Short mmCIF file of C-alpha atoms in Angstrom, two decimals:
data_model
loop_
_atom_site.label_atom_id
_atom_site.label_comp_id
_atom_site.label_asym_id
_atom_site.label_seq_id
_atom_site.Cartn_x
_atom_site.Cartn_y
_atom_site.Cartn_z
CA MET A 1 -15.78 19.97 10.20
CA GLU A 2 -13.20 22.87 9.88
CA ALA A 3 -11.24 20.96 7.54
CA GLU A 4 -14.38 19.77 5.43
CA ASP A 5 -15.56 23.35 5.42
CA ALA A 6 -12.00 24.51 3.80
CA VAL A 7 -11.61 22.05 1.62
CA ARG A 8 -15.25 22.92 0.34
CA GLN A 9 -14.45 26.55 -0.16
CA ALA A 10 -11.15 25.89 -1.78
CA TYR A 11 -13.16 23.64 -4.35
CA LYS A 12 -15.45 26.50 -5.02
CA ALA A 13 -12.61 28.66 -5.41
CA TYR A 14 -9.79 26.80 -7.45
CA TYR A 15 -11.39 23.81 -9.11
CA ARG A 16 -12.19 25.03 -12.25
CA ARG A 17 -8.52 27.31 -12.62
CA LEU A 18 -6.63 23.99 -11.41
CA VAL A 19 -8.33 21.80 -13.92
CA THR A 20 -7.32 24.15 -16.87
CA GLN A 21 -3.84 24.01 -15.62
CA VAL A 22 -3.70 20.39 -15.88
CA PHE A 23 -5.55 20.13 -19.09
CA GLY A 24 -2.87 22.62 -20.33
CA LEU A 25 -0.47 19.68 -19.12
CA VAL A 26 -1.99 16.21 -19.95
CA GLY A 27 -4.24 17.19 -23.04
CA ASP A 28 -7.34 15.34 -21.79
CA LEU A 29 -10.11 16.84 -20.18
CA ALA A 30 -11.27 14.11 -18.27
CA GLU A 31 -7.96 13.14 -16.94
CA ALA A 32 -7.29 16.58 -15.73
CA GLU A 33 -10.51 16.64 -13.89
CA ASP A 34 -9.69 13.09 -12.57
CA ALA A 35 -6.17 14.54 -11.10
CA VAL A 36 -7.66 17.71 -9.49
CA HIS A 37 -10.26 15.39 -7.98
CA GLU A 38 -7.69 13.16 -6.51
CA ALA A 39 -5.92 15.91 -5.17
CA PHE A 40 -8.99 17.09 -3.27
CA ALA A 41 -9.34 13.47 -1.96
CA ARG A 42 -6.07 13.43 -0.88
CA VAL A 43 -6.49 16.71 1.27
CA LEU A 44 -9.61 15.00 2.69
CA ALA A 45 -7.93 11.82 3.61
CA SER A 46 -5.25 13.67 5.37
CA PRO A 47 -5.95 17.52 5.88
CA ARG A 48 -3.30 18.76 8.41
CA SER A 49 -0.55 19.76 6.02
CA PHE A 50 -3.44 21.35 3.65
CA LEU A 51 -4.82 23.53 6.67
CA ARG A 52 -1.14 24.44 7.62
CA ALA A 53 -0.25 25.55 3.97
CA ASP A 54 0.62 29.02 3.50
CA ASP A 55 -0.83 28.94 -0.15
CA ALA A 56 -3.78 26.82 -0.39
CA GLU A 57 -3.99 27.00 -4.01
CA ARG A 58 -0.25 26.42 -4.73
CA TRP A 59 -0.58 23.04 -2.11
CA LEU A 60 -3.49 21.91 -4.69
CA ARG A 61 -1.89 22.62 -7.68
CA VAL A 62 1.45 20.81 -6.64
CA ALA A 63 -0.80 17.75 -5.17
CA ALA A 64 -2.62 17.69 -8.70
CA LEU A 65 0.61 17.94 -10.78
CA ASN A 66 1.79 15.22 -8.82
CA VAL A 67 -1.26 12.89 -9.23
CA ALA A 68 -1.02 14.11 -13.41
CA ARG A 69 2.95 13.23 -13.32
CA THR A 70 1.96 9.77 -11.69
CA ARG A 71 -0.80 9.38 -14.09
CA TYR A 72 1.38 10.24 -17.12
CA ARG A 73 3.82 7.50 -16.46
CA ARG A 74 1.20 5.23 -16.09
CA ARG A 75 0.03 5.99 -19.86
CA TRP A 76 3.24 6.11 -21.25
CA LEU A 77 1.69 4.33 -24.38
CA PHE A 78 -1.26 5.77 -25.18
CA ASP A 79 1.05 9.34 -25.00
CA ARG A 80 3.14 7.58 -27.39
CA LEU A 81 0.57 6.84 -30.08
CA VAL A 82 -0.95 10.21 -29.62
CA ARG A 83 2.26 11.54 -30.49
CA SER A 84 3.24 9.30 -33.30
CA GLY A 85 -0.22 10.17 -35.22
CA ARG A 86 -2.13 6.80 -34.75
CA VAL A 87 -4.53 8.21 -32.31
CA ASP A 88 -5.67 11.65 -32.88
CA VAL A 89 -6.96 14.44 -30.49
CA THR A 90 -9.76 16.09 -32.38
CA PRO A 91 -12.28 19.03 -31.32
CA GLU A 92 -14.93 16.54 -31.31
CA SER A 93 -13.21 14.49 -28.62
CA VAL A 94 -12.79 17.53 -26.11
CA PRO A 95 -16.65 18.71 -26.00
CA GLY A 96 -17.06 22.54 -25.53
CA VAL A 97 -13.17 23.16 -26.23
CA SER A 98 -12.59 25.18 -29.40
CA GLY A 99 -10.25 23.68 -32.15
CA ASP A 100 -7.39 26.48 -31.41
CA ARG A 101 -7.34 25.29 -27.92
CA VAL A 102 -6.95 21.49 -28.89
CA ALA A 103 -4.37 22.72 -31.58
CA LEU A 104 -2.69 24.32 -28.38
CA VAL A 105 -2.76 21.48 -26.44
CA ALA A 106 -1.68 19.22 -29.57
CA ALA A 107 1.41 21.71 -29.73
CA LEU A 108 2.04 21.56 -26.09
CA ARG A 109 1.69 18.01 -26.17
CA GLN A 110 5.06 18.14 -28.28
CA LEU A 111 7.06 19.52 -26.04
CA ALA A 112 9.09 17.66 -23.42
CA ARG A 113 7.65 17.28 -20.17
CA PRO A 114 9.55 19.51 -18.17
CA THR A 115 9.26 22.53 -20.77
CA ARG A 116 5.61 21.72 -20.97
CA GLU A 117 5.04 22.16 -17.21
CA ALA A 118 7.21 25.30 -17.16
CA VAL A 119 4.86 26.80 -19.70
CA VAL A 120 1.26 25.80 -18.69
CA LEU A 121 2.40 26.87 -15.14
CA HIS A 122 3.60 30.28 -16.45
CA HIS A 123 1.31 31.32 -19.34
CA LEU A 124 -2.10 29.26 -18.37
CA ALA A 125 -1.64 29.32 -14.80
CA ASP A 126 -0.61 32.79 -14.73
CA LEU A 127 2.59 32.34 -12.32
CA SER A 128 5.66 34.32 -11.98
CA VAL A 129 9.07 32.48 -12.92
CA ALA A 130 9.63 32.47 -9.24
CA GLU A 131 6.55 30.87 -8.50
CA VAL A 132 6.53 28.17 -11.51
CA ALA A 133 10.36 27.57 -10.01
CA ALA A 134 9.25 26.87 -6.62
CA THR A 135 6.09 24.79 -7.79
CA LEU A 136 8.75 22.61 -9.90
CA GLY A 137 11.64 22.71 -7.36
CA VAL A 138 13.97 23.81 -10.03
CA PRO A 139 16.08 27.14 -9.73
CA VAL A 140 14.75 30.03 -12.01
CA GLY A 141 17.38 30.00 -14.49
CA THR A 142 16.29 26.81 -15.63
CA VAL A 143 12.32 27.94 -15.60
CA LYS A 144 13.57 30.90 -17.64
CA ALA A 145 15.83 28.63 -20.24
CA ARG A 146 12.48 25.82 -20.34
CA LEU A 147 10.20 28.99 -21.09
CA THR A 148 12.55 30.54 -23.79
CA ARG A 149 12.45 26.86 -25.50
CA GLY A 150 8.61 26.25 -25.08
CA ARG A 151 7.98 29.56 -26.57
CA ALA A 152 10.30 28.79 -29.71
CA ALA A 153 9.07 25.55 -30.17
CA LEU A 154 5.19 26.32 -29.93
CA ALA A 155 5.65 29.18 -32.55
CA ALA A 156 7.48 26.63 -34.88
CA PHE A 157 4.61 23.77 -34.11
CA LEU A 158 1.27 26.61 -34.35
CA SER A 159 2.86 28.11 -37.39
CA ASP A 160 1.01 27.95 -40.81
CA ASP A 161 4.24 28.02 -42.65
CA GLN A 162 5.03 23.80 -43.34
CA PRO A 163 7.55 22.03 -42.74
CA VAL A 164 8.14 22.84 -38.98
CA SER A 165 11.73 22.59 -38.26
CA LEU A 166 12.05 22.61 -34.22
CA PRO A 167 14.53 25.37 -32.96
CA GLU A 168 18.11 24.12 -31.82
CA GLY A 169 17.62 22.31 -28.59
CA VAL A 170 14.18 21.73 -28.68
CA ARG A 171 13.24 18.06 -28.97
CA HIS A 172 9.86 16.15 -29.06
CA ALA A 173 8.54 14.61 -25.99
#
């Protein structure tokens, strides 16, 4: 019962934040919810490492990110269709989310995955640069570079001025 109680408390404390963070990465609310649910299911299936973790939220975040990455790899065709414009993500397709949020997620989806992960974890999950580096398993300098490129690209993507030109060194995902 100790493990179930710990998971229940973690679910109450972290579920919404984790869904928001994963949604920022994948741009699909249902996918984000599924990834977070699967992370919690993994905890219930094998609770030892979770119970020993120094930071339960970080452990769950890494698990949810791993699930999301796996799903991302499996859904590459759909993602390519969205990026190519053949499938549109509209405010109507994401109930309860403002048009600005949909525009932000659409802009985030145009970033390369490593850059998008750094931007979402730092700005949406409110993690420090060091925490982002630890979560992603990369050096702090790499995170700083990704954040700089990501901010520049987002500014271009979200600008009202057309046409959009990407900053040097930034590519579409």
